[in-house]
Amino acid sequence: MKRRQFLKSAGTTLALASFGLNTTLAAAAEDFHWSRASADALVGQSFWLNHPEFGAMAITLAAVRVPPTRTPDPRLDQFSLLFRTPAGFAVADGIYEMDHPALGRFSLHLAPGGHDAQGAMCRSDFTLLT
């Protein structure tokens, strides 16, 4: 999806929401809670990162990784989201506004996640009490 198409669809979504016609999307976003299982279900999906300098950037959730631990704590759900970024684009450490078709708009802390054969990555680390 090109930026222009995204902006047009976002405008349409906002217009429909003002008439109360987008209640399914709002309900889905309110019912969503981050966990390793819910993140696994999103692998391969596109998100929009609202970058303060470059505007809307499409990134893809490439993987969910679990940190290697000798004795995992059963009270914690720890995982990292690894996003693939567009070629030539690197994310600086910070909090960014994100958009997703089913989750809506939310803030997420992202940090540089290195490079692999396919390009640059960024990551978001979670430690959740269960």
mmCIF file with all atom_site columns, C-alpha atoms in Angstrom, residues 1-128:
data_model
loop_
_atom_site.group_PDB
_atom_site.id
_atom_site.type_symbol
_atom_site.label_atom_id
_atom_site.label_alt_id
_atom_site.label_comp_id
_atom_site.label_asym_id
_atom_site.label_entity_id
_atom_site.label_seq_id
_atom_site.pdbx_PDB_ins_code
_atom_site.Cartn_x
_atom_site.Cartn_y
_atom_site.Cartn_z
_atom_site.occupancy
_atom_site.B_iso_or_equiv
_atom_site.pdbx_formal_charge
_atom_site.auth_seq_id
_atom_site.auth_comp_id
_atom_site.auth_asym_id
_atom_site.auth_atom_id
_atom_site.pdbx_PDB_model_num
ATOM 1   C CA . MET A 1 1   ? 0.000   0.000   0.000  1.00 0.00 ? 1   MET A CA 1
ATOM 2   C CA . LYS A 1 2   ? 1.395   3.367   -0.962 1.00 0.00 ? 2   LYS A CA 1
ATOM 3   C CA . ARG A 1 3   ? 1.344   6.287   1.430  1.00 0.00 ? 3   ARG A CA 1
ATOM 4   C CA . ARG A 1 4   ? -1.344  8.101   -0.580 1.00 0.00 ? 4   ARG A CA 1
ATOM 5   C CA . GLN A 1 5   ? -3.634  5.051   -0.455 1.00 0.00 ? 5   GLN A CA 1
ATOM 6   C CA . PHE A 1 6   ? -3.023  4.725   3.283  1.00 0.00 ? 6   PHE A CA 1
ATOM 7   C CA . LEU A 1 7   ? -3.863  8.368   3.931  1.00 0.00 ? 7   LEU A CA 1
ATOM 8   C CA . LYS A 1 8   ? -7.038  8.114   1.843  1.00 0.00 ? 8   LYS A CA 1
ATOM 9   C CA . SER A 1 9   ? -8.173  4.967   3.641  1.00 0.00 ? 9   SER A CA 1
ATOM 10  C CA . ALA A 1 10  ? -7.316  6.478   7.045  1.00 0.00 ? 10  ALA A CA 1
ATOM 11  C CA . GLY A 1 11  ? -9.412  9.530   6.196  1.00 0.00 ? 11  GLY A CA 1
ATOM 12  C CA . THR A 1 12  ? -12.310 7.318   5.170  1.00 0.00 ? 12  THR A CA 1
ATOM 13  C CA . THR A 1 13  ? -11.992 5.311   8.394  1.00 0.00 ? 13  THR A CA 1
ATOM 14  C CA . LEU A 1 14  ? -12.054 8.500   10.461 1.00 0.00 ? 14  LEU A CA 1
ATOM 15  C CA . ALA A 1 15  ? -15.086 9.772   8.582  1.00 0.00 ? 15  ALA A CA 1
ATOM 16  C CA . LEU A 1 16  ? -16.949 6.483   9.124  1.00 0.00 ? 16  LEU A CA 1
ATOM 17  C CA . ALA A 1 17  ? -15.940 6.444   12.784 1.00 0.00 ? 17  ALA A CA 1
ATOM 18  C CA . SER A 1 18  ? -17.422 9.903   13.285 1.00 0.00 ? 18  SER A CA 1
ATOM 19  C CA . PHE A 1 19  ? -20.769 8.464   12.137 1.00 0.00 ? 19  PHE A CA 1
ATOM 20  C CA . GLY A 1 20  ? -20.400 5.449   14.435 1.00 0.00 ? 20  GLY A CA 1
ATOM 21  C CA . LEU A 1 21  ? -20.015 3.014   11.516 1.00 0.00 ? 21  LEU A CA 1
ATOM 22  C CA . ASN A 1 22  ? -16.653 1.603   12.550 1.00 0.00 ? 22  ASN A CA 1
ATOM 23  C CA . THR A 1 23  ? -17.580 0.030   15.875 1.00 0.00 ? 23  THR A CA 1
ATOM 24  C CA . THR A 1 24  ? -16.158 -3.398  14.913 1.00 0.00 ? 24  THR A CA 1
ATOM 25  C CA . LEU A 1 25  ? -12.633 -1.984  14.551 1.00 0.00 ? 25  LEU A CA 1
ATOM 26  C CA . ALA A 1 26  ? -12.909 -0.092  17.837 1.00 0.00 ? 26  ALA A CA 1
ATOM 27  C CA . ALA A 1 27  ? -14.189 -3.179  19.661 1.00 0.00 ? 27  ALA A CA 1
ATOM 28  C CA . ALA A 1 28  ? -11.379 -5.327  18.243 1.00 0.00 ? 28  ALA A CA 1
ATOM 29  C CA . ALA A 1 29  ? -8.735  -2.825  19.364 1.00 0.00 ? 29  ALA A CA 1
ATOM 30  C CA . GLU A 1 30  ? -10.217 -2.567  22.876 1.00 0.00 ? 30  GLU A CA 1
ATOM 31  C CA . ASP A 1 31  ? -10.299 -6.358  23.271 1.00 0.00 ? 31  ASP A CA 1
ATOM 32  C CA . PHE A 1 32  ? -6.668  -6.826  22.222 1.00 0.00 ? 32  PHE A CA 1
ATOM 33  C CA . HIS A 1 33  ? -4.059  -7.462  24.907 1.00 0.00 ? 33  HIS A CA 1
ATOM 34  C CA . TRP A 1 34  ? -0.368  -7.989  24.172 1.00 0.00 ? 34  TRP A CA 1
ATOM 35  C CA . SER A 1 35  ? 0.976   -11.442 24.918 1.00 0.00 ? 35  SER A CA 1
ATOM 36  C CA . ARG A 1 36  ? 3.390   -13.762 23.182 1.00 0.00 ? 36  ARG A CA 1
ATOM 37  C CA . ALA A 1 37  ? 0.440   -15.708 21.739 1.00 0.00 ? 37  ALA A CA 1
ATOM 38  C CA . SER A 1 38  ? -1.340  -12.590 20.439 1.00 0.00 ? 38  SER A CA 1
ATOM 39  C CA . ALA A 1 39  ? 1.945   -11.317 18.948 1.00 0.00 ? 39  ALA A CA 1
ATOM 40  C CA . ASP A 1 40  ? 2.593   -14.671 17.222 1.00 0.00 ? 40  ASP A CA 1
ATOM 41  C CA . ALA A 1 41  ? -0.772  -14.322 15.485 1.00 0.00 ? 41  ALA A CA 1
ATOM 42  C CA . LEU A 1 42  ? 0.368   -10.990 13.966 1.00 0.00 ? 42  LEU A CA 1
ATOM 43  C CA . VAL A 1 43  ? 3.621   -12.247 12.374 1.00 0.00 ? 43  VAL A CA 1
ATOM 44  C CA . GLY A 1 44  ? 3.749   -11.339 8.681  1.00 0.00 ? 44  GLY A CA 1
ATOM 45  C CA . GLN A 1 45  ? 1.279   -8.467  9.019  1.00 0.00 ? 45  GLN A CA 1
ATOM 46  C CA . SER A 1 46  ? 1.974   -4.857  8.112  1.00 0.00 ? 46  SER A CA 1
ATOM 47  C CA . PHE A 1 47  ? 1.962   -1.998  10.582 1.00 0.00 ? 47  PHE A CA 1
ATOM 48  C CA . TRP A 1 48  ? 2.300   1.728   9.915  1.00 0.00 ? 48  TRP A CA 1
ATOM 49  C CA . LEU A 1 49  ? 4.990   3.496   11.876 1.00 0.00 ? 49  LEU A CA 1
ATOM 50  C CA . ASN A 1 50  ? 4.259   7.219   12.121 1.00 0.00 ? 50  ASN A CA 1
ATOM 51  C CA . HIS A 1 51  ? 7.781   8.607   11.967 1.00 0.00 ? 51  HIS A CA 1
ATOM 52  C CA . PRO A 1 52  ? 8.147   12.271  13.016 1.00 0.00 ? 52  PRO A CA 1
ATOM 53  C CA . GLU A 1 53  ? 10.606  12.990  10.202 1.00 0.00 ? 53  GLU A CA 1
ATOM 54  C CA . PHE A 1 54  ? 9.617   10.614  7.379  1.00 0.00 ? 54  PHE A CA 1
ATOM 55  C CA . GLY A 1 55  ? 5.858   10.308  7.919  1.00 0.00 ? 55  GLY A CA 1
ATOM 56  C CA . ALA A 1 56  ? 3.974   7.009   7.568  1.00 0.00 ? 56  ALA A CA 1
ATOM 57  C CA . MET A 1 57  ? 6.307   4.060   6.978  1.00 0.00 ? 57  MET A CA 1
ATOM 58  C CA . ALA A 1 58  ? 5.086   0.519   6.338  1.00 0.00 ? 58  ALA A CA 1
ATOM 59  C CA . ILE A 1 59  ? 6.907   -2.055  8.477  1.00 0.00 ? 59  ILE A CA 1
ATOM 60  C CA . THR A 1 60  ? 6.241   -5.783  8.801  1.00 0.00 ? 60  THR A CA 1
ATOM 61  C CA . LEU A 1 61  ? 6.247   -7.885  11.939 1.00 0.00 ? 61  LEU A CA 1
ATOM 62  C CA . ALA A 1 62  ? 8.864   -10.439 10.889 1.00 0.00 ? 62  ALA A CA 1
ATOM 63  C CA . ALA A 1 63  ? 9.150   -12.536 14.048 1.00 0.00 ? 63  ALA A CA 1
ATOM 64  C CA . VAL A 1 64  ? 8.444   -12.882 17.745 1.00 0.00 ? 64  VAL A CA 1
ATOM 65  C CA . ARG A 1 65  ? 11.495  -13.992 19.717 1.00 0.00 ? 65  ARG A CA 1
ATOM 66  C CA . VAL A 1 66  ? 11.711  -15.341 23.240 1.00 0.00 ? 66  VAL A CA 1
ATOM 67  C CA . PRO A 1 67  ? 14.900  -14.549 25.188 1.00 0.00 ? 67  PRO A CA 1
ATOM 68  C CA . PRO A 1 68  ? 17.029  -17.567 26.026 1.00 0.00 ? 68  PRO A CA 1
ATOM 69  C CA . THR A 1 69  ? 16.829  -18.230 29.772 1.00 0.00 ? 69  THR A CA 1
ATOM 70  C CA . ARG A 1 70  ? 17.999  -21.181 31.803 1.00 0.00 ? 70  ARG A CA 1
ATOM 71  C CA . THR A 1 71  ? 15.017  -21.153 34.133 1.00 0.00 ? 71  THR A CA 1
ATOM 72  C CA . PRO A 1 72  ? 12.110  -19.092 32.787 1.00 0.00 ? 72  PRO A CA 1
ATOM 73  C CA . ASP A 1 73  ? 9.999   -17.337 35.387 1.00 0.00 ? 73  ASP A CA 1
ATOM 74  C CA . PRO A 1 74  ? 6.422   -18.654 35.083 1.00 0.00 ? 74  PRO A CA 1
ATOM 75  C CA . ARG A 1 75  ? 5.117   -15.291 36.332 1.00 0.00 ? 75  ARG A CA 1
ATOM 76  C CA . LEU A 1 76  ? 6.541   -13.459 33.300 1.00 0.00 ? 76  LEU A CA 1
ATOM 77  C CA . ASP A 1 77  ? 5.701   -13.415 29.615 1.00 0.00 ? 77  ASP A CA 1
ATOM 78  C CA . GLN A 1 78  ? 8.879   -12.124 27.940 1.00 0.00 ? 78  GLN A CA 1
ATOM 79  C CA . PHE A 1 79  ? 9.270   -11.682 24.192 1.00 0.00 ? 79  PHE A CA 1
ATOM 80  C CA . SER A 1 80  ? 10.504  -9.285  21.524 1.00 0.00 ? 80  SER A CA 1
ATOM 81  C CA . LEU A 1 81  ? 8.728   -8.149  18.377 1.00 0.00 ? 81  LEU A CA 1
ATOM 82  C CA . LEU A 1 82  ? 11.094  -7.917  15.396 1.00 0.00 ? 82  LEU A CA 1
ATOM 83  C CA . PHE A 1 83  ? 9.952   -5.608  12.614 1.00 0.00 ? 83  PHE A CA 1
ATOM 84  C CA . ARG A 1 84  ? 11.464  -5.391  9.134  1.00 0.00 ? 84  ARG A CA 1
ATOM 85  C CA . THR A 1 85  ? 11.848  -1.779  7.981  1.00 0.00 ? 85  THR A CA 1
ATOM 86  C CA . PRO A 1 86  ? 12.011  -0.394  4.416  1.00 0.00 ? 86  PRO A CA 1
ATOM 87  C CA . ALA A 1 87  ? 15.391  -0.447  2.678  1.00 0.00 ? 87  ALA A CA 1
ATOM 88  C CA . GLY A 1 88  ? 17.635  2.420   3.753  1.00 0.00 ? 88  GLY A CA 1
ATOM 89  C CA . PHE A 1 89  ? 15.465  3.278   6.767  1.00 0.00 ? 89  PHE A CA 1
ATOM 90  C CA . ALA A 1 90  ? 16.704  2.897   10.338 1.00 0.00 ? 90  ALA A CA 1
ATOM 91  C CA . VAL A 1 91  ? 14.638  3.483   13.469 1.00 0.00 ? 91  VAL A CA 1
ATOM 92  C CA . ALA A 1 92  ? 16.217  5.404   16.336 1.00 0.00 ? 92  ALA A CA 1
ATOM 93  C CA . ASP A 1 93  ? 15.469  4.321   19.899 1.00 0.00 ? 93  ASP A CA 1
ATOM 94  C CA . GLY A 1 94  ? 12.191  5.936   20.970 1.00 0.00 ? 94  GLY A CA 1
ATOM 95  C CA . ILE A 1 95  ? 8.428   5.775   21.340 1.00 0.00 ? 95  ILE A CA 1
ATOM 96  C CA . TYR A 1 96  ? 6.480   5.812   18.072 1.00 0.00 ? 96  TYR A CA 1
ATOM 97  C CA . GLU A 1 97  ? 2.835   5.941   17.121 1.00 0.00 ? 97  GLU A CA 1
ATOM 98  C CA . MET A 1 98  ? 1.814   2.801   15.263 1.00 0.00 ? 98  MET A CA 1
ATOM 99  C CA . ASP A 1 99  ? -1.284  1.910   13.259 1.00 0.00 ? 99  ASP A CA 1
ATOM 100 C CA . HIS A 1 100 ? -2.657  -1.533  12.445 1.00 0.00 ? 100 HIS A CA 1
ATOM 101 C CA . PRO A 1 101 ? -5.905  -2.351  10.607 1.00 0.00 ? 101 PRO A CA 1
ATOM 102 C CA . ALA A 1 102 ? -7.281  -4.516  13.449 1.00 0.00 ? 102 ALA A CA 1
ATOM 103 C CA . LEU A 1 103 ? -5.555  -2.974  16.481 1.00 0.00 ? 103 LEU A CA 1
ATOM 104 C CA . GLY A 1 104 ? -5.996  0.685   15.652 1.00 0.00 ? 104 GLY A CA 1
ATOM 105 C CA . ARG A 1 105 ? -3.520  3.335   16.812 1.00 0.00 ? 105 ARG A CA 1
ATOM 106 C CA . PHE A 1 106 ? -1.162  2.732   19.737 1.00 0.00 ? 106 PHE A CA 1
ATOM 107 C CA . SER A 1 107 ? 2.272   3.773   21.008 1.00 0.00 ? 107 SER A CA 1
ATOM 108 C CA . LEU A 1 108 ? 5.194   1.375   21.009 1.00 0.00 ? 108 LEU A CA 1
ATOM 109 C CA . HIS A 1 109 ? 8.804   1.700   22.130 1.00 0.00 ? 109 HIS A CA 1
ATOM 110 C CA . LEU A 1 110 ? 11.134  0.660   19.291 1.00 0.00 ? 110 LEU A CA 1
ATOM 111 C CA . ALA A 1 111 ? 14.892  0.182   19.300 1.00 0.00 ? 111 ALA A CA 1
ATOM 112 C CA . PRO A 1 112 ? 17.339  -0.667  16.521 1.00 0.00 ? 112 PRO A CA 1
ATOM 113 C CA . GLY A 1 113 ? 17.314  -4.424  15.986 1.00 0.00 ? 113 GLY A CA 1
ATOM 114 C CA . GLY A 1 114 ? 20.333  -4.939  13.763 1.00 0.00 ? 114 GLY A CA 1
ATOM 115 C CA . HIS A 1 115 ? 20.504  -6.152  10.191 1.00 0.00 ? 115 HIS A CA 1
ATOM 116 C CA . ASP A 1 116 ? 20.128  -9.459  8.435  1.00 0.00 ? 116 ASP A CA 1
ATOM 117 C CA . ALA A 1 117 ? 20.396  -10.582 4.821  1.00 0.00 ? 117 ALA A CA 1
ATOM 118 C CA . GLN A 1 118 ? 17.103  -8.850  3.987  1.00 0.00 ? 118 GLN A CA 1
ATOM 119 C CA . GLY A 1 119 ? 17.840  -5.462  5.554  1.00 0.00 ? 119 GLY A CA 1
ATOM 120 C CA . ALA A 1 120 ? 17.330  -3.436  8.722  1.00 0.00 ? 120 ALA A CA 1
ATOM 121 C CA . MET A 1 121 ? 15.244  -4.513  11.694 1.00 0.00 ? 121 MET A CA 1
ATOM 122 C CA . CYS A 1 122 ? 13.836  -2.805  14.770 1.00 0.00 ? 122 CYS A CA 1
ATOM 123 C CA . ARG A 1 123 ? 12.512  -4.405  17.907 1.00 0.00 ? 123 ARG A CA 1
ATOM 124 C CA . SER A 1 124 ? 10.146  -3.881  20.803 1.00 0.00 ? 124 SER A CA 1
ATOM 125 C CA . ASP A 1 125 ? 10.787  -5.789  24.042 1.00 0.00 ? 125 ASP A CA 1
ATOM 126 C CA . PHE A 1 126 ? 8.015   -6.933  26.388 1.00 0.00 ? 126 PHE A CA 1
ATOM 127 C CA . THR A 1 127 ? 8.108   -8.221  29.950 1.00 0.00 ? 127 THR A CA 1
ATOM 128 C CA . LEU A 1 128 ? 4.553   -8.812  31.128 1.00 0.00 ? 128 LEU A CA 1
#
